[in-house]
XYZ file of C-alpha atoms in Angstrom:
88
model
C -17.685 -32.704 -13.220
C -16.285 -29.636 -11.442
C -19.564 -27.742 -11.748
C -21.233 -30.291 -9.476
C -18.321 -30.088 -7.018
C -18.541 -26.280 -6.819
C -22.302 -26.435 -6.364
C -21.913 -29.025 -3.597
C -19.464 -26.840 -1.700
C -21.664 -23.801 -2.074
C -24.777 -25.642 -0.919
C -22.910 -27.124 2.048
C -21.780 -23.638 3.079
C -25.316 -22.297 2.709
C -26.710 -25.076 4.890
C -24.334 -24.053 7.670
C -25.217 -20.360 7.412
C -27.629 -19.464 10.215
C -28.975 -16.367 8.464
C -28.915 -16.576 4.655
C -29.373 -12.816 4.399
C -25.700 -12.596 5.400
C -24.629 -14.098 2.063
C -23.600 -11.315 -0.286
C -22.335 -11.470 -3.833
C -21.761 -7.716 -3.931
C -19.548 -5.316 -2.015
C -20.931 -2.383 -0.053
C -18.719 0.631 -0.768
C -19.414 4.113 0.536
C -23.140 3.512 0.983
C -23.754 1.716 -2.321
C -23.791 -1.875 -3.508
C -21.328 -2.526 -6.328
C -21.848 -4.422 -9.550
C -21.186 -8.138 -9.676
C -19.546 -10.372 -12.241
C -19.794 -14.059 -12.996
C -17.044 -16.431 -11.904
C -16.848 -19.139 -14.533
C -15.467 -22.638 -14.690
C -12.703 -22.304 -17.313
C -13.210 -25.868 -18.526
C -16.920 -25.576 -19.255
C -17.624 -21.855 -19.231
C -20.466 -22.450 -16.768
C -21.109 -19.812 -14.133
C -20.317 -21.230 -10.698
C -20.818 -18.077 -8.606
C -21.113 -14.323 -8.682
C -18.547 -12.079 -7.020
C -18.182 -8.364 -6.416
C -16.632 -6.539 -9.347
C -14.284 -3.919 -7.891
C -11.597 -2.054 -9.748
C -8.505 -0.665 -7.978
C -10.163 2.681 -7.251
C -13.252 1.069 -5.714
C -11.103 -1.303 -3.659
C -9.072 1.583 -2.262
C -12.280 3.488 -1.545
C -13.730 0.482 0.310
C -10.596 0.004 2.416
C -10.321 3.693 3.284
C -14.002 3.956 4.125
C -13.947 0.896 6.353
C -10.854 2.027 8.211
C -12.286 5.527 8.682
C -15.805 4.570 9.759
C -16.199 0.930 10.706
C -13.612 0.504 13.460
C -11.672 3.688 14.223
C -9.965 2.036 17.216
C -9.525 -1.393 15.609
C -5.748 -1.077 15.357
C -5.461 -0.466 19.113
C -7.444 -3.584 20.086
C -5.711 -6.743 21.246
C -6.229 -9.825 19.063
C -8.438 -11.358 21.771
C -10.701 -8.293 21.728
C -10.916 -8.365 17.932
C -11.840 -12.036 18.075
C -14.739 -11.340 20.442
C -16.105 -8.667 18.114
C -15.784 -10.836 14.999
C -17.486 -13.814 16.648
C -20.638 -11.874 17.643
């Protein structure tokens, strides 16, 4: 029952995505794609999606790398300016 529901939500989201290449089931950390792991429905054990598998060290590395490289001046931007960038 829930498997169908999860699939329906996922398909609905994919239909609304203008560029399907934007969908990622991995995380990009320090120039490399990470491993992924299955997210399972606990009732049936069926895989409903794949998600990035990051441990604490990789998560910290991703956050530090993004803050260092991606937007050095992000903190100084007004919320309205951030919104414009995110909506591009």
